[in-house]
């Protein structure tokens, strides 16, 4: 019934198995892949005919995690998986980026790749396995995919590169790098690093590239046994029509791409396009060309002019040379009531970034297959349509916004102070107010400034720069700080973020069939110069974190109590801690180890809450002077509430140095008094004294003073 084919290799100390022929046989390609005991199912389905009117390749990648894979039941009312999590969205993008450029140019049949995690061993992260499985399923499917690709994760543990480290060991790694590519070139890089050098990052990329070569070989062997016949597809010859487009619009486009201002340039390009459409796509002409095809050829004409100009002369659209960064203006403290804010402008790209400091109540609970954990640093990126001069729909964040936000998160995260040293929950929101290239790197710069403006003691400021590539044959040019057009019409989007000392994040996407080590080395060195320049411009606004958190940010004080006192501080059903919060106005967060964080923007509220907690959790010390209140008078003395809920007796003989005939001659109920704790009697009752304390100052009366009296 089944024609099962499989390949098995040892990969980084784990058994990798690729199997096809038993599951999902009606898909064009299906592979069940396992690494250790983590298993994913990857399927590929591609329509037989292209949808009419499309001017893009309709590829969709969906990575999805089933909670049953880890022996869990989903939370929530419906008890089933809902909208994609951030991890699922990011992994879908991670797989899409290296496979998209390898489909044959002109292929426009709707194609869907679905990868489902069906088993998770808590050792091997499914994302790399998902990428490998998707590559294998595409290679078997018969669609015009010029793969296979491989992928690998690289860690740096004890100064040694590790291939596909276990999930737990990543806590000790200075690097989390994912690299994908073919057998001879790199296509995609995504990483977070602990301030590593350019040389180390390049070695890590090449280590990963070498590490996944056995996987590519295994996919090829599996394809030799089980691949479907390749679909017949050839790109139609539009050379004659392309020549007409260039003839009509060539001079206009040459002139348009000499205009530095984006809005004016776009207007000139649109005018050239309208001229082409009016000439070649007149609906009244029986021989009119297809508007979608002409539009695609017009884009290629744009690319030809821009790319040719850069390769031949080194001149760019806005007149810069290859290495110059656009003018930068940085401002901090832009918004008066926020905890920290920055407006970062680079050319025609601008980010308004706001930092908010929160408490333990604001931590985000993340429910993943590997378990639930708390996140104390949140970074949200928004890209409203007005930023590019358009009207558009406003809704929940899309894949691009989630991906750009995570890239900026990775860039800044390594430079944050340890949570136990700065116990705040940090949320940063980056609203892109203008965009013409690399708004994610503007977000990195703005985030660094906003956090420092809020008083967050970053280890070092962080800046980011986007690099581009134009490659024609053996000739290539690397571009610093690319414009939107240079991104769209170029061959690479290479983003590098870091400090003056090293790299904290690296992301690379290639639109051609890969780049070499030489090009990456040039790009990294050129990016370093640009990054240092940007850091210098940022320092004109703010070079280091402010000495204190913002005026309107909460202050957090930390104290430690014995674990066996936690229950008393919380109280039955949380009664005590609720009362503390309500009456003092401070937020109180208690950890299982007895660490308590008390937060408020009012210092008096923090002090009141800490004193209250100490009065419950701490024990009064013999010989210490306390301020208390008389709660009851009796013939033989007065009872004073002096330590939280703790009362003690001031015997009539301890009220004043002189003989006292009647207690109420000295104190009455409700009086505030200073008392010294003398000790405890045989029954454990508290003995207090007022006569040894100056009731005006609260200072102890020395023996000499008492003798003089």
XYZ file of C-alpha atoms in Angstrom, residues 292-676:
385
model
C 0.437 42.728 -15.989
C 3.254 41.603 -18.286
C 4.062 45.164 -19.299
C 4.098 46.225 -15.646
C 6.567 43.454 -14.843
C 8.790 44.449 -17.773
C 8.641 48.083 -16.628
C 10.004 47.042 -13.207
C 12.842 45.209 -14.949
C 13.598 48.320 -16.975
C 13.806 50.305 -13.719
C 16.161 47.748 -12.242
C 18.365 47.706 -15.326
C 18.872 51.469 -15.223
C 19.504 51.733 -11.475
C 21.777 48.685 -11.308
C 23.737 49.642 -14.410
C 24.345 53.139 -13.088
C 25.661 51.813 -9.763
C 27.939 49.169 -11.328
C 29.355 51.504 -13.985
C 29.779 54.739 -12.057
C 29.229 53.959 -8.371
C 26.596 56.687 -8.372
C 23.358 56.076 -6.505
C 19.816 57.346 -6.873
C 20.214 60.160 -4.367
C 23.729 61.104 -5.462
C 25.627 59.373 -2.634
C 28.663 57.170 -3.126
C 28.553 53.513 -2.048
C 29.579 54.078 1.588
C 27.950 57.358 2.619
C 25.123 57.261 5.182
C 22.211 59.682 4.774
C 21.972 62.710 7.105
C 20.924 61.786 10.649
C 19.055 63.792 13.282
C 18.507 62.284 16.729
C 16.314 63.747 19.457
C 15.430 62.420 22.915
C 12.824 63.457 25.475
C 10.459 64.310 22.647
C 7.291 63.383 24.568
C 7.004 64.974 28.032
C 4.844 62.450 29.880
C 6.415 59.227 28.642
C 9.156 57.424 30.549
C 11.587 57.738 27.636
C 11.238 58.797 23.990
C 13.314 59.391 20.889
C 12.767 60.632 17.350
C 15.355 59.143 15.017
C 15.514 60.455 11.448
C 17.864 59.158 8.769
C 17.213 60.705 5.376
C 13.542 60.037 4.597
C 13.212 57.263 7.181
C 11.961 58.206 10.638
C 10.970 56.316 13.781
C 9.183 57.692 16.834
C 10.192 55.322 19.616
C 8.791 55.299 23.157
C 10.030 53.273 26.123
C 7.790 52.382 29.064
C 9.037 50.942 32.358
C 6.704 48.516 34.091
C 6.728 46.151 37.030
C 6.398 42.407 37.475
C 2.657 42.737 36.851
C 3.484 43.753 33.271
C 5.606 40.721 32.368
C 4.368 38.790 29.364
C 3.584 35.120 29.830
C 4.617 33.158 26.730
C 3.139 29.695 26.290
C 5.377 27.654 23.996
C 5.836 23.977 23.239
C 8.955 23.974 25.397
C 7.008 25.422 28.347
C 5.643 28.688 29.732
C 8.091 31.478 30.503
C 8.017 35.196 31.349
C 9.310 37.880 28.992
C 10.467 41.155 30.521
C 11.501 42.956 27.311
C 8.849 43.695 24.692
C 9.440 45.537 21.421
C 6.521 46.340 19.128
C 7.034 47.766 15.634
C 4.246 49.489 13.703
C 4.281 50.498 10.048
C 1.249 52.738 9.355
C 0.394 53.417 5.693
C 0.922 57.184 6.025
C 4.657 56.506 6.478
C 4.906 55.913 2.721
C 2.265 58.452 1.744
C -0.532 55.945 1.255
C -4.009 55.331 2.632
C -4.475 51.784 3.839
C -6.082 49.409 6.266
C -5.130 49.485 9.939
C -5.379 46.149 11.701
C -3.440 43.653 13.769
C 0.303 43.449 13.058
C 1.272 41.434 9.994
C 4.191 39.095 9.451
C 6.447 41.932 8.340
C 5.770 44.021 11.451
C 6.332 41.044 13.743
C 9.541 40.145 11.915
C 10.975 43.669 11.939
C 10.114 44.069 15.619
C 11.874 40.813 16.497
C 14.963 41.847 14.519
C 15.222 45.074 16.537
C 14.536 43.084 19.735
C 17.461 40.774 18.974
C 19.721 43.748 18.299
C 19.069 45.485 21.627
C 18.411 42.505 23.908
C 22.100 41.531 24.469
C 22.870 45.042 25.746
C 20.125 45.178 28.391
C 21.128 45.079 32.061
C 20.521 41.856 33.958
C 16.966 41.718 35.284
C 18.069 41.255 38.891
C 20.114 44.470 38.593
C 17.361 46.492 36.898
C 14.100 44.724 37.790
C 11.776 46.461 35.342
C 9.560 45.111 32.595
C 10.511 47.106 29.500
C 8.168 47.812 26.606
C 9.318 49.719 23.541
C 6.976 50.821 20.747
C 8.416 51.997 17.438
C 5.996 53.863 15.185
C 7.451 54.423 11.731
C 6.399 57.914 10.700
C 8.369 58.048 7.433
C 9.922 55.266 5.402
C 12.406 55.142 2.587
C 14.598 52.196 3.416
C 15.471 50.217 6.535
C 12.896 51.292 9.079
C 13.889 48.258 11.190
C 17.401 49.664 11.637
C 15.929 53.090 12.475
C 13.937 51.234 15.127
C 17.155 49.786 16.574
C 18.703 53.254 16.841
C 15.532 54.826 18.243
C 15.077 52.002 20.761
C 18.591 52.453 22.098
C 18.042 56.203 22.526
C 14.569 55.859 24.077
C 15.761 53.286 26.625
C 18.713 55.449 27.631
C 16.377 58.444 27.879
C 14.227 56.376 30.266
C 17.243 55.694 32.472
C 17.779 52.061 31.416
C 21.520 51.381 31.924
C 22.352 49.745 28.595
C 25.784 48.107 28.493
C 26.424 50.157 25.335
C 24.373 52.092 22.763
C 23.243 50.059 19.739
C 22.890 51.185 16.127
C 21.889 49.380 12.955
C 22.514 49.802 9.235
C 21.069 48.112 6.152
C 23.448 47.105 3.360
C 22.537 46.325 -0.237
C 24.132 44.524 -3.163
C 24.144 44.949 -6.908
C 25.716 41.963 -8.680
C 26.124 41.676 -12.430
C 28.259 38.724 -13.482
C 31.536 38.901 -11.578
C 31.089 42.601 -10.826
C 29.417 43.653 -7.610
C 28.871 46.744 -5.505
C 27.980 46.807 -1.797
C 25.787 49.765 -0.777
C 25.610 51.288 2.705
C 22.300 52.547 4.133
C 20.102 51.518 1.214
C 17.019 53.362 0.001
C 13.710 51.599 -0.536
C 14.300 51.490 -4.322
C 17.784 50.038 -3.838
C 16.238 47.343 -1.663
C 13.498 46.505 -4.185
C 15.770 46.602 -7.245
C 18.886 45.126 -5.635
C 20.053 41.611 -4.838
C 20.537 41.677 -1.068
C 19.129 43.104 2.131
C 21.884 42.747 4.728
C 21.117 44.293 8.126
C 23.834 44.628 10.747
C 23.269 45.978 14.267
C 25.687 46.357 17.119
C 27.795 48.558 19.362
C 31.150 50.198 18.783
C 32.749 46.948 19.926
C 30.855 44.285 18.003
C 27.720 42.823 16.435
C 24.523 42.046 18.335
C 22.299 41.056 15.417
C 22.713 40.082 11.793
C 20.013 39.430 9.213
C 20.567 38.711 5.541
C 18.176 37.958 2.702
C 19.313 37.248 -0.855
C 17.170 37.611 -3.966
C 19.626 35.824 -6.253
C 20.968 32.277 -5.937
C 23.331 33.102 -3.087
C 26.417 35.150 -2.269
C 29.996 34.237 -1.537
C 32.163 34.596 1.557
C 34.055 37.426 -0.165
C 30.903 39.522 -0.621
C 29.831 38.931 2.980
C 33.246 39.991 4.242
C 33.107 43.224 2.241
C 29.557 43.903 3.448
C 30.458 43.330 7.114
C 33.478 45.618 7.032
C 31.581 48.335 5.186
C 28.674 47.989 7.640
C 31.061 48.456 10.562
C 32.147 51.847 9.271
C 28.538 52.897 8.759
C 27.513 51.664 12.208
C 30.279 53.611 13.928
C 29.234 56.756 12.048
C 25.606 56.327 13.124
C 26.633 55.770 16.768
C 28.572 59.016 16.609
C 25.533 60.887 15.319
C 23.320 59.312 18.002
C 25.734 60.365 20.748
C 25.067 64.011 19.866
C 21.610 63.527 21.376
C 22.489 61.120 24.202
C 25.671 59.081 24.657
C 24.739 57.049 27.725
C 21.770 56.265 29.944
C 20.420 58.981 32.231
C 21.463 58.594 35.867
C 17.877 58.044 37.056
C 14.677 56.706 35.567
C 12.192 59.225 34.208
C 10.083 61.411 36.468
C 6.902 59.512 35.688
C 8.415 56.011 35.720
C 7.854 53.760 38.727
C 10.669 53.302 41.215
C 11.335 49.711 42.210
C 12.887 48.644 45.522
C 13.795 45.030 46.217
C 13.867 43.253 49.551
C 14.191 39.645 50.643
C 12.133 37.874 53.277
C 12.327 34.307 54.614
C 10.424 31.860 52.427
C 8.353 30.715 55.406
C 7.063 34.297 55.800
C 5.664 34.568 52.256
C 2.314 33.139 53.304
C 1.953 35.733 56.082
C 2.701 38.631 53.711
C 0.172 37.357 51.176
C -2.452 36.511 53.759
C -5.469 34.254 53.469
C -6.802 34.538 49.929
C -4.390 37.414 49.294
C -6.114 39.611 51.878
C -2.951 41.094 53.402
C -1.118 41.917 50.197
C -4.259 43.470 48.711
C -4.570 45.679 51.783
C -0.934 46.750 51.477
C -1.421 47.696 47.812
C -4.712 49.519 48.432
C -3.560 51.543 51.423
C -0.025 52.444 50.287
C -0.668 52.756 46.532
C 2.473 50.741 45.715
C 2.603 47.615 43.525
C 3.962 44.545 45.260
C 5.323 41.478 43.444
C 6.414 38.403 45.439
C 8.602 35.625 44.006
C 8.766 32.062 45.285
C 12.290 32.593 46.639
C 11.148 35.395 48.928
C 12.264 38.261 46.703
C 9.760 41.119 46.858
C 9.689 44.037 44.426
C 7.842 47.159 45.561
C 7.113 49.726 42.849
C 5.605 53.197 42.755
C 6.411 56.602 41.320
C 5.877 57.932 44.897
C 8.834 57.242 47.200
C 6.683 57.558 50.313
C 4.383 54.800 49.051
C 7.377 52.482 48.554
C 8.647 53.217 52.059
C 5.232 52.610 53.602
C 4.805 49.291 51.789
C 8.313 48.093 52.692
C 7.804 49.004 56.339
C 4.499 47.151 56.359
C 6.037 44.058 54.791
C 8.989 44.166 57.186
C 6.629 44.448 60.110
C 5.030 41.182 59.032
C 8.058 39.257 57.864
C 10.784 40.555 60.155
C 11.207 40.092 63.905
C 11.698 43.083 66.242
C 15.277 43.446 67.513
C 16.160 43.844 71.188
C 17.783 47.199 71.859
C 16.244 48.944 68.860
C 14.070 52.052 69.217
C 10.705 52.049 67.434
C 7.987 54.606 66.972
C 4.592 53.260 68.007
C 1.079 54.142 69.029
C -0.619 53.611 72.392
C -3.508 51.235 71.812
C -4.601 50.589 75.418
C -3.930 51.834 78.918
C -4.306 49.777 82.101
C -3.427 50.399 85.742
C -0.017 48.704 85.469
C 1.096 50.238 82.153
C 0.339 50.950 78.470
C 0.191 48.652 75.473
C 1.939 50.095 72.419
C 1.642 48.909 68.818
C 5.274 49.349 67.720
C 6.116 46.802 64.970
C 3.441 46.038 62.377
C 0.729 44.134 64.197
C 3.044 43.518 67.159
C 2.057 45.098 70.542
C 4.170 45.322 73.673
C 3.759 46.455 77.270
C 5.386 49.563 78.677
C 5.196 48.880 82.434
C 4.229 51.856 84.576
C 7.751 51.877 85.959
C 9.130 52.326 82.416
C 6.986 55.312 81.437
C 9.168 58.103 82.845
C 12.358 58.344 84.912
C 10.274 59.700 87.783
C 7.749 57.699 89.768
C 4.377 57.576 88.007
C 1.206 57.313 90.036
C -1.266 57.044 87.198
C -0.618 55.816 83.626
C -3.051 58.263 82.020
C -1.088 61.163 83.535
C 1.659 60.290 81.020
C -0.017 58.720 77.948
C -3.451 58.283 76.499
C -4.812 55.956 73.819
C -3.805 57.149 70.334
C -0.605 58.917 71.463
C 2.508 58.424 69.317
C 5.512 57.464 71.431
C 9.080 56.217 71.062
C 9.858 52.911 72.755
C 12.931 50.754 73.145
